[in-house]
Amino acid sequence: MGYSDLALMKVEPNSPIAEYLSHIQHASERAADLCSQMLAYSGRGKFVVTSCHLSDLVEEIVHLLRVVIRKEVVLDLLLSKQIPSVKIDLSQIRQVIMNLVINASESMEQNGGLLTIKTGLITAKKNEIKGNYRQKFLSEGDYICLEVTDTGEGMNEKIRKKIFDPFYTTKFAGRGLGLAAVLGIVRGHNGIIQVLSEQGKGSTFKVYLPVENSEDEPDQNDEITRLAENSQATSPGLILVVDDEEENRSVFSKMLNSAGYEVILASDGLQALKIFNKEHSGIQAVLLDLTLPQMSGNQVFKEMKKINPNTRIVLTSGFDEQEVSNLFNETDFAGFIQKPFTTSNLINEFNKILE
Ligand SMILES: Nc1ncnc2c1ncn2[C@@H]1O[C@H](COP(=O)(O)OP(=O)(O)OP(=O)(O)O)[C@@H](O)[C@H]1O
Ligand SMILES: [Mg+2]
C-alpha cells in the first residue's frame, strides 16, 4: 500500500499508469481490510485490553459512522451515561460497531430509514439470556448491552441461520465476513450476540459484554487471559516443521518463534528424515503435515518413530482429528491440530505435550 502511494506521487495524474496504480492501491486496501476481518474471526488479532465506557466509544466514532451510512438513513443515538466501564479491545469493538452499522445501513439502501444505536446495563439471571450462535446462555451477572437497530429489509429464518458463517452473503459486492468477524470478537470478549429480525420488519443486533469487576483478577477461564498465556512456550526448545507449502512453513515458524521456540524447516519427507536422522537428539518435537508429496506424512511418521520411538510428533492437516486417527494408532501421535489454526492453538498444543 505504501509503495503504490509513493508511486502515485511520482506519476503524472493524467497518465494511464496513475489509474492502474490507484486500482492496485484500492485492491491492497481491500486485502488489508479482509485480513483484519479474518484475524478477528479467528481470534488471532492482537488483543489489547483497556477499560472503557462503551457510550463514550460510540460517541468517539460517530463521525466515522456518519461517513459510512447513507444519506437517506437517520442516525439516532440512545447512549446511557450510567453504565459502568468494560474491559475491551478498543479497536476490535470499534470494528464490531462499524460492521453492524454498515450492515444496518445497507439493509435500508432502498428507502432509507432509522438506524438506532443504544447502550445500556443489563443484569442477567441464570439461563435467562440466550445467544443466537450455538444457543449459549449468559452466566449470571452484569452486562453492557450494545444494540444496533434498523428499519430495513430484515431477514427470514433461512438467512438468519447462516449470517455468521464466514463468506455467507446475500449482497452483490459483499464478502460475508462482517458478521463472522463480529462473532469472533464478541466470543473473544466472553460475550454473546442476539439477533432479532423479521423479513420486511428490520433487524436488531444485541451484543452483551461482561462488566469488568475491578476487584477480581481475571479468572483462569477467562478467554482473554488464556489467549495471552498460550502465546508463550512453557518449555522452549527446537521444533522441526515439515510442510510442503512455503507459505505454511513461513507462517508456522513465525508463530513458533514468537512464542520462544526455535525452528528447523523441511519441505518434504526425505529432507525431514535427513535432518531428523542427524539432529533427533536436539529436536524437542515435530510438527508434521500429513499431505506431503512423494513420501506421505504417514510414512515419514513411521520412519521417525523407528529412529527415535520417543519422538513427540504433532500431526497437522486440513482433515479433522477423526479422519486422522483412522490412519494412526491413537497412542502413537502426541497431538493433532487441524488447519487452519491460530498461534494460540498451535502453542497450546506444544505446551500440552512438552509439559
Ligand atoms: N441489519 C441487517 N439487515 C438485514 N440483513 C442483514 C443485516 N445484517 C446482516 N444481514 C445479512 O447477513 C449477511 C451476512 O452479513 P455480513 O456482514 O457477514 O456480510 P456482508 O455484509 O454480506 O458482507 P461484508 O460485511 O463482508 O461486506 C448479509 O449478506 C445479509 O444478508
Ligand atoms: Mg457486512
CSV table of C-alpha atoms and ligand atoms in Angstrom, one decimal:
chain,number,residue,atom,x,y,z
A,1,MET,CA,0.0,0.0,0.0
A,2,GLY,CA,2.8,2.3,1.0
A,3,TYR,CA,4.6,1.7,-2.3
A,4,SER,CA,1.6,2.3,-4.5
A,5,ASP,CA,1.1,5.5,-2.6
A,6,LEU,CA,4.7,6.6,-3.3
A,7,ALA,CA,4.5,5.6,-6.9
A,8,LEU,CA,1.3,7.6,-7.3
A,9,MET,CA,3.1,10.7,-6.2
A,10,LYS,CA,5.7,10.2,-8.9
A,11,VAL,CA,3.5,9.8,-11.9
A,12,GLU,CA,1.5,12.4,-13.9
A,13,PRO,CA,-2.0,12.4,-12.5
A,14,ASN,CA,-3.5,12.1,-16.1
A,15,SER,CA,-1.3,9.1,-17.2
A,16,PRO,CA,-2.9,5.7,-17.5
A,17,ILE,CA,-0.3,4.4,-15.1
A,18,ALA,CA,-1.8,6.6,-12.4
A,19,GLU,CA,-5.2,4.9,-12.9
A,20,TYR,CA,-3.6,1.4,-12.8
A,21,LEU,CA,-1.8,2.3,-9.6
A,22,SER,CA,-4.9,3.6,-7.9
A,23,HIS,CA,-6.5,0.2,-8.8
A,24,ILE,CA,-3.6,-1.6,-7.1
A,25,GLN,CA,-3.9,0.7,-4.1
A,26,HIS,CA,-7.6,0.0,-3.8
A,27,ALA,CA,-7.1,-3.7,-4.1
A,28,SER,CA,-4.4,-3.8,-1.4
A,29,GLU,CA,-6.6,-1.7,0.9
A,30,ARG,CA,-9.4,-4.3,0.5
A,31,ALA,CA,-6.9,-7.1,1.1
A,32,ALA,CA,-5.7,-5.4,4.3
A,33,ASP,CA,-9.2,-5.0,5.4
A,34,LEU,CA,-10.0,-8.6,4.6
A,35,CYS,CA,-7.1,-9.7,6.6
A,36,SER,CA,-8.2,-7.8,9.6
A,37,GLN,CA,-11.7,-9.3,9.4
A,38,MET,CA,-10.3,-12.8,9.1
A,39,LEU,CA,-7.9,-12.2,12.0
A,40,ALA,CA,-10.8,-11.0,14.1
A,41,TYR,CA,-12.8,-14.1,13.2
A,42,SER,CA,-10.1,-16.5,14.1
A,43,GLY,CA,-9.4,-14.7,17.4
A,44,ARG,CA,-5.8,-14.2,16.3
A,45,GLY,CA,-5.8,-10.4,16.1
A,46,LYS,CA,-3.7,-8.6,18.7
A,47,PHE,CA,-5.7,-8.4,21.9
A,48,VAL,CA,-5.1,-5.1,23.8
A,49,VAL,CA,-7.5,-4.8,26.7
A,50,THR,CA,-8.4,-1.4,28.1
A,51,SER,CA,-11.1,-0.3,30.5
A,52,CYS,CA,-13.6,1.8,28.6
A,53,HIS,CA,-17.0,3.4,28.7
A,54,LEU,CA,-18.9,2.0,25.7
A,55,SER,CA,-21.1,5.1,25.3
A,56,ASP,CA,-18.0,7.2,25.0
A,57,LEU,CA,-16.5,4.9,22.4
A,58,VAL,CA,-19.7,5.1,20.3
A,59,GLU,CA,-19.6,8.9,20.6
A,60,GLU,CA,-16.0,9.0,19.6
A,61,ILE,CA,-16.6,7.2,16.3
A,62,VAL,CA,-19.9,8.9,15.4
A,63,HIS,CA,-18.2,11.0,12.7
A,64,LEU,CA,-16.8,7.8,11.1
A,65,LEU,CA,-20.2,6.2,11.3
A,66,ARG,CA,-21.8,9.2,9.6
A,67,VAL,CA,-19.4,8.8,6.7
A,68,VAL,CA,-20.3,5.1,6.1
A,69,ILE,CA,-24.1,5.4,6.5
A,70,ARG,CA,-26.2,6.5,3.5
A,71,LYS,CA,-27.8,10.0,3.4
A,72,GLU,CA,-31.3,8.6,3.4
A,73,VAL,CA,-30.7,7.0,6.8
A,74,VAL,CA,-31.3,8.9,10.0
A,75,LEU,CA,-29.0,8.1,12.9
A,76,ASP,CA,-30.4,8.1,16.4
A,77,LEU,CA,-28.2,7.6,19.5
A,78,LEU,CA,-29.6,6.4,22.8
A,79,LEU,CA,-26.4,6.3,24.9
A,80,SER,CA,-26.7,5.7,28.6
A,81,LYS,CA,-24.3,7.6,30.7
A,82,GLN,CA,-25.0,5.5,33.8
A,83,ILE,CA,-23.3,2.3,32.6
A,84,PRO,CA,-20.1,1.0,34.2
A,85,SER,CA,-17.0,0.5,32.1
A,86,VAL,CA,-16.0,-2.7,30.4
A,87,LYS,CA,-12.6,-4.2,29.7
A,88,ILE,CA,-12.4,-4.5,25.9
A,89,ASP,CA,-10.1,-4.3,23.0
A,90,LEU,CA,-11.0,-0.8,21.6
A,91,SER,CA,-10.1,-1.4,18.0
A,92,GLN,CA,-11.9,-4.7,17.9
A,93,ILE,CA,-15.1,-3.3,19.5
A,94,ARG,CA,-14.9,-0.4,17.1
A,95,GLN,CA,-14.8,-2.9,14.3
A,96,VAL,CA,-17.9,-4.6,15.8
A,97,ILE,CA,-19.8,-1.3,15.9
A,98,MET,CA,-18.7,-0.4,12.3
A,99,ASN,CA,-19.7,-3.8,10.8
A,100,LEU,CA,-23.1,-3.8,12.5
A,101,VAL,CA,-23.8,-0.2,11.5
A,102,ILE,CA,-22.7,-0.8,7.9
A,103,ASN,CA,-25.0,-3.8,7.6
A,104,ALA,CA,-27.9,-1.9,9.1
A,105,SER,CA,-27.3,1.0,6.7
A,106,GLU,CA,-27.0,-1.4,3.7
A,107,SER,CA,-30.4,-3.0,4.7
A,108,MET,CA,-32.0,0.4,4.2
A,109,GLU,CA,-30.5,1.0,0.8
A,110,GLN,CA,-33.8,1.1,-1.0
A,111,ASN,CA,-36.0,3.5,1.1
A,112,GLY,CA,-33.8,4.8,3.8
A,113,GLY,CA,-35.0,4.6,7.4
A,114,LEU,CA,-33.9,4.9,11.0
A,115,LEU,CA,-30.7,3.4,12.5
A,116,THR,CA,-30.5,3.4,16.3
A,117,ILE,CA,-27.5,2.7,18.4
A,118,LYS,CA,-28.3,2.1,22.1
A,119,THR,CA,-26.2,1.2,25.1
A,120,GLY,CA,-27.5,0.0,28.5
A,121,LEU,CA,-26.8,-2.1,31.5
A,122,ILE,CA,-28.5,-5.5,32.0
A,123,THR,CA,-28.4,-7.8,34.9
A,124,ALA,CA,-28.8,-11.3,33.7
A,125,LYS,CA,-30.2,-14.1,35.7
A,126,LYS,CA,-29.0,-17.7,35.2
A,127,ASN,CA,-30.4,-19.2,31.9
A,128,GLU,CA,-32.2,-16.0,31.0
A,129,ILE,CA,-30.4,-14.5,28.0
A,130,LYS,CA,-29.5,-16.8,25.2
A,131,GLY,CA,-27.2,-16.0,22.3
A,132,ASN,CA,-28.2,-16.8,18.7
A,133,TYR,CA,-25.0,-18.6,17.9
A,134,ARG,CA,-24.8,-22.1,19.3
A,135,GLN,CA,-27.6,-21.0,21.8
A,136,LYS,CA,-25.2,-20.3,24.6
A,137,PHE,CA,-26.7,-18.8,27.7
A,138,LEU,CA,-25.1,-15.8,29.6
A,139,SER,CA,-24.0,-16.7,33.0
A,140,GLU,CA,-25.4,-14.7,35.9
A,141,GLY,CA,-24.1,-11.1,36.2
A,142,ASP,CA,-24.0,-7.6,34.8
A,143,TYR,CA,-23.5,-7.0,31.1
A,144,ILE,CA,-23.3,-3.9,28.9
A,145,CYS,CA,-25.6,-4.3,26.0
A,146,LEU,CA,-24.9,-2.6,22.7
A,147,GLU,CA,-27.9,-2.6,20.3
A,148,VAL,CA,-27.9,-1.7,16.7
A,149,THR,CA,-31.4,-1.5,15.2
A,150,ASP,CA,-32.5,-0.7,11.7
A,151,THR,CA,-35.9,-0.4,9.9
A,152,GLY,CA,-34.5,-2.1,6.8
A,153,GLU,CA,-35.4,-5.2,4.9
A,154,GLY,CA,-35.0,-7.7,7.7
A,155,MET,CA,-34.2,-11.4,7.3
A,156,ASN,CA,-36.2,-14.6,7.0
A,157,GLU,CA,-35.4,-17.6,9.1
A,158,LYS,CA,-33.3,-19.3,6.4
A,159,ILE,CA,-31.0,-16.3,6.1
A,160,ARG,CA,-30.8,-15.6,9.8
A,161,LYS,CA,-29.4,-19.1,10.4
A,162,LYS,CA,-26.5,-18.5,8.1
A,163,ILE,CA,-25.4,-14.9,8.7
A,164,PHE,CA,-22.5,-15.8,11.0
A,165,ASP,CA,-21.0,-18.3,8.5
A,166,PRO,CA,-17.8,-16.9,7.0
A,167,PHE,CA,-18.3,-15.9,3.4
A,168,TYR,CA,-22.1,-16.1,3.6
A,169,THR,CA,-23.6,-13.0,1.9
A,170,THR,CA,-26.8,-12.1,0.1
A,171,LYS,CA,-25.2,-8.9,-1.4
A,172,PHE,CA,-23.8,-8.4,-4.8
A,173,ALA,CA,-20.5,-7.0,-3.6
A,174,GLY,CA,-20.5,-8.5,-0.1
A,175,ARG,CA,-17.8,-10.8,1.2
A,176,GLY,CA,-19.7,-12.3,4.1
A,177,LEU,CA,-17.0,-11.6,6.6
A,178,GLY,CA,-18.6,-8.7,8.6
A,179,LEU,CA,-20.6,-10.8,11.0
A,180,ALA,CA,-18.1,-13.6,11.1
A,181,ALA,CA,-15.6,-11.1,12.5
A,182,VAL,CA,-18.2,-9.6,14.9
A,183,LEU,CA,-18.9,-13.1,16.3
A,184,GLY,CA,-15.2,-13.9,16.7
A,185,ILE,CA,-14.6,-10.6,18.5
A,186,VAL,CA,-17.6,-11.0,20.8
A,187,ARG,CA,-16.7,-14.5,21.7
A,188,GLY,CA,-13.1,-13.4,22.4
A,189,HIS,CA,-14.6,-11.0,24.9
A,190,ASN,CA,-16.7,-13.7,26.6
A,191,GLY,CA,-19.8,-12.0,25.3
A,192,ILE,CA,-22.8,-13.2,23.3
A,193,ILE,CA,-24.8,-11.9,20.4
A,194,GLN,CA,-28.6,-11.9,19.8
A,195,VAL,CA,-30.3,-11.3,16.5
A,196,LEU,CA,-34.0,-10.3,16.3
A,197,SER,CA,-35.3,-9.9,12.8
A,198,GLU,CA,-38.3,-10.5,10.6
A,199,GLN,CA,-38.5,-10.2,6.8
A,200,GLY,CA,-39.6,-6.7,5.9
A,201,LYS,CA,-39.6,-5.5,9.5
A,202,GLY,CA,-36.0,-4.5,10.2
A,203,SER,CA,-33.4,-6.1,12.5
A,204,THR,CA,-31.8,-5.6,15.9
A,205,PHE,CA,-28.4,-7.0,16.8
A,206,LYS,CA,-27.7,-7.1,20.5
A,207,VAL,CA,-24.1,-7.6,21.8
A,208,TYR,CA,-23.7,-8.4,25.5
A,209,LEU,CA,-20.3,-7.8,27.1
A,210,PRO,CA,-19.4,-8.7,30.7
A,211,VAL,CA,-18.9,-5.8,33.0
A,212,GLU,CA,-15.5,-5.5,34.5
A,213,ASN,CA,-15.1,-6.4,38.1
A,214,SER,CA,-12.1,-4.3,39.2
A,215,GLU,CA,-11.5,-6.2,42.5
A,216,ASP,CA,-11.2,-9.6,40.8
A,217,GLU,CA,-8.2,-10.7,38.9
A,218,PRO,CA,-9.3,-12.2,35.6
A,219,ASP,CA,-10.1,-15.8,36.4
A,220,GLN,CA,-8.4,-18.9,34.8
A,221,ASN,CA,-11.3,-19.5,32.4
A,222,ASP,CA,-11.1,-16.0,31.0
A,223,GLU,CA,-10.5,-16.4,27.3
A,224,ILE,CA,-8.5,-13.2,27.1
A,225,THR,CA,-6.1,-14.4,29.7
A,226,ARG,CA,-5.8,-17.8,28.1
A,227,LEU,CA,-5.0,-16.2,24.7
A,228,ALA,CA,-2.2,-14.3,26.3
A,229,GLU,CA,-0.9,-17.3,28.3
A,230,ASN,CA,-1.0,-19.6,25.3
A,231,SER,CA,1.2,-17.3,23.3
A,232,GLN,CA,4.4,-18.2,25.2
A,233,ALA,CA,6.2,-21.5,25.2
A,234,THR,CA,6.3,-23.2,28.6
A,235,SER,CA,9.4,-25.2,27.8
A,236,PRO,CA,11.1,-23.6,24.7
A,237,GLY,CA,13.2,-25.9,22.5
A,238,LEU,CA,13.8,-26.9,18.9
A,239,ILE,CA,10.9,-27.9,16.7
A,240,LEU,CA,11.1,-29.5,13.3
A,241,VAL,CA,8.4,-28.2,11.0
A,242,VAL,CA,7.6,-30.4,7.9
A,243,ASP,CA,5.3,-28.9,5.3
A,244,ASP,CA,5.5,-28.7,1.5
A,245,GLU,CA,3.9,-25.3,1.2
A,246,GLU,CA,6.4,-22.5,1.6
A,247,GLU,CA,3.7,-20.1,2.9
A,248,ASN,CA,2.8,-22.5,5.7
A,249,ARG,CA,6.4,-23.1,6.7
A,250,SER,CA,7.0,-19.4,6.9
A,251,VAL,CA,3.8,-18.7,9.0
A,252,PHE,CA,4.3,-21.7,11.3
A,253,SER,CA,7.9,-20.8,12.0
A,254,LYS,CA,6.9,-17.2,12.8
A,255,MET,CA,4.2,-18.4,15.1
A,256,LEU,CA,6.6,-20.7,17.0
A,257,ASN,CA,9.4,-18.2,17.1
A,258,SER,CA,7.0,-15.6,18.5
A,259,ALA,CA,6.4,-18.0,21.5
A,260,GLY,CA,10.1,-18.6,22.1
A,261,TYR,CA,10.6,-21.9,20.2
A,262,GLU,CA,13.4,-22.4,17.7
A,263,VAL,CA,12.5,-24.0,14.4
A,264,ILE,CA,14.1,-26.1,11.6
A,265,LEU,CA,12.2,-26.4,8.4
A,266,ALA,CA,11.8,-29.2,5.9
A,267,SER,CA,9.8,-29.1,2.7
A,268,ASP,CA,9.4,-32.8,2.1
A,269,GLY,CA,9.6,-36.2,3.8
A,270,LEU,CA,13.1,-37.1,2.6
A,271,GLN,CA,14.6,-33.8,3.7
A,272,ALA,CA,12.8,-34.1,7.1
A,273,LEU,CA,14.2,-37.6,7.6
A,274,LYS,CA,17.7,-36.5,6.7
A,275,ILE,CA,17.6,-33.7,9.3
A,276,PHE,CA,15.9,-35.9,11.8
A,277,ASN,CA,18.5,-38.6,11.5
A,278,LYS,CA,21.2,-36.2,12.3
A,279,GLU,CA,19.6,-34.0,14.9
A,280,HIS,CA,16.9,-36.0,16.6
A,281,SER,CA,18.6,-35.8,20.0
A,282,GLY,CA,18.2,-32.0,19.9
A,283,ILE,CA,14.7,-31.9,18.4
A,284,GLN,CA,12.1,-31.5,21.1
A,285,ALA,CA,9.1,-32.1,18.9
A,286,VAL,CA,7.9,-32.3,15.3
A,287,LEU,CA,5.0,-30.6,13.5
A,288,LEU,CA,4.2,-32.9,10.6
A,289,ASP,CA,1.9,-32.1,7.7
A,290,LEU,CA,0.1,-35.3,6.5
A,291,THR,CA,-0.3,-34.5,2.9
A,292,LEU,CA,3.2,-34.4,1.6
A,293,PRO,CA,4.2,-35.1,-2.0
A,294,GLN,CA,6.2,-38.3,-2.8
A,295,MET,CA,6.7,-39.7,0.7
A,296,SER,CA,3.5,-39.3,2.6
A,297,GLY,CA,3.3,-37.9,6.1
A,298,ASN,CA,2.2,-41.3,7.3
A,299,GLN,CA,5.5,-42.9,6.0
A,300,VAL,CA,7.6,-40.1,7.5
A,301,PHE,CA,5.9,-40.6,10.8
A,302,LYS,CA,6.7,-44.3,10.8
A,303,GLU,CA,10.4,-43.7,9.9
A,304,MET,CA,10.9,-41.1,12.6
A,305,LYS,CA,9.4,-43.4,15.2
A,306,LYS,CA,11.9,-46.1,14.0
A,307,ILE,CA,14.8,-43.7,14.5
A,308,ASN,CA,13.5,-42.5,17.9
A,309,PRO,CA,10.4,-44.1,19.3
A,310,ASN,CA,10.1,-41.4,22.0
A,311,THR,CA,9.8,-38.5,19.5
A,312,ARG,CA,6.8,-36.3,20.1
A,313,ILE,CA,5.0,-35.7,16.8
A,314,VAL,CA,2.1,-33.3,16.3
A,315,LEU,CA,0.2,-34.0,13.2
A,316,THR,CA,-1.5,-31.4,11.1
A,317,SER,CA,-3.8,-31.5,8.2
A,318,GLY,CA,-6.9,-30.0,6.7
A,319,PHE,CA,-8.9,-33.0,7.7
A,320,ASP,CA,-10.3,-33.4,11.2
A,321,GLU,CA,-8.9,-35.5,14.0
A,322,GLN,CA,-11.4,-38.3,13.5
A,323,GLU,CA,-10.2,-38.9,9.9
A,324,VAL,CA,-6.6,-38.7,11.1
A,325,SER,CA,-7.0,-41.2,14.0
A,326,ASN,CA,-8.4,-43.7,11.5
A,327,LEU,CA,-4.9,-43.6,9.9
A,328,PHE,CA,-2.9,-43.9,13.0
A,329,ASN,CA,-2.9,-45.8,16.2
A,330,GLU,CA,-4.1,-43.2,18.6
A,331,THR,CA,-1.4,-43.6,21.2
A,332,ASP,CA,1.3,-43.0,18.5
A,333,PHE,CA,0.9,-39.3,17.9
A,334,ALA,CA,1.4,-36.7,20.6
A,335,GLY,CA,-1.1,-34.3,19.3
A,336,PHE,CA,-3.2,-33.2,16.4
A,337,ILE,CA,-4.0,-29.8,15.1
A,338,GLN,CA,-6.4,-29.1,12.3
A,339,LYS,CA,-5.5,-26.4,9.7
A,340,PRO,CA,-6.1,-23.5,9.7
A,341,PHE,CA,-5.1,-22.8,13.2
A,342,THR,CA,-4.3,-19.8,15.3
A,343,THR,CA,-1.0,-19.1,17.1
A,344,SER,CA,-2.6,-19.8,20.5
A,345,ASN,CA,-4.0,-23.2,19.1
A,346,LEU,CA,-0.5,-24.1,18.0
A,347,ILE,CA,1.4,-23.0,21.1
A,348,ASN,CA,-1.2,-24.6,23.3
A,349,GLU,CA,-0.8,-27.9,21.5
A,350,PHE,CA,3.0,-27.9,22.0
A,351,ASN,CA,2.7,-26.6,25.6
A,352,LYS,CA,0.4,-29.5,26.4
A,353,ILE,CA,2.8,-32.2,25.1
A,354,LEU,CA,6.0,-30.6,26.3
A,355,GLU,CA,5.0,-30.1,29.9
B,1,LIG,N1,-29.0,-5.5,9.5
B,1,LIG,C1,-29.3,-6.4,8.6
B,1,LIG,N2,-30.4,-6.4,7.9
B,1,LIG,C2,-30.7,-7.4,7.0
B,1,LIG,N3,-29.8,-8.4,6.7
B,1,LIG,C3,-28.6,-8.4,7.3
B,1,LIG,C4,-28.3,-7.4,8.3
B,1,LIG,N4,-27.0,-7.7,8.8
B,1,LIG,C5,-26.6,-8.8,8.1
B,1,LIG,N5,-27.5,-9.2,7.2
B,1,LIG,C6,-27.5,-10.4,6.4
B,1,LIG,O1,-26.4,-11.2,6.8
B,1,LIG,C7,-25.4,-11.4,5.7
B,1,LIG,C8,-24.0,-11.5,6.2
B,1,LIG,O2,-23.6,-10.3,6.7
B,1,LIG,P1,-22.1,-9.9,6.8
B,1,LIG,O3,-21.9,-8.6,7.4
B,1,LIG,O4,-21.4,-11.1,7.4
B,1,LIG,O5,-21.6,-10.0,5.3
B,1,LIG,P2,-21.9,-8.9,4.1
B,1,LIG,O6,-22.5,-7.6,4.8
B,1,LIG,O7,-22.8,-9.6,3.1
B,1,LIG,O8,-20.5,-8.6,3.5
B,1,LIG,P3,-19.3,-7.8,4.2
B,1,LIG,O9,-19.7,-7.3,5.5
B,1,LIG,O10,-18.2,-8.8,4.3
B,1,LIG,O11,-19.0,-6.7,3.3
B,1,LIG,C9,-25.7,-10.2,4.7
B,1,LIG,O12,-25.3,-10.5,3.4
B,1,LIG,C10,-27.2,-10.0,4.9
B,1,LIG,O13,-27.9,-11.0,4.1
B,2,MG,MG,-21.5,-6.7,6.3
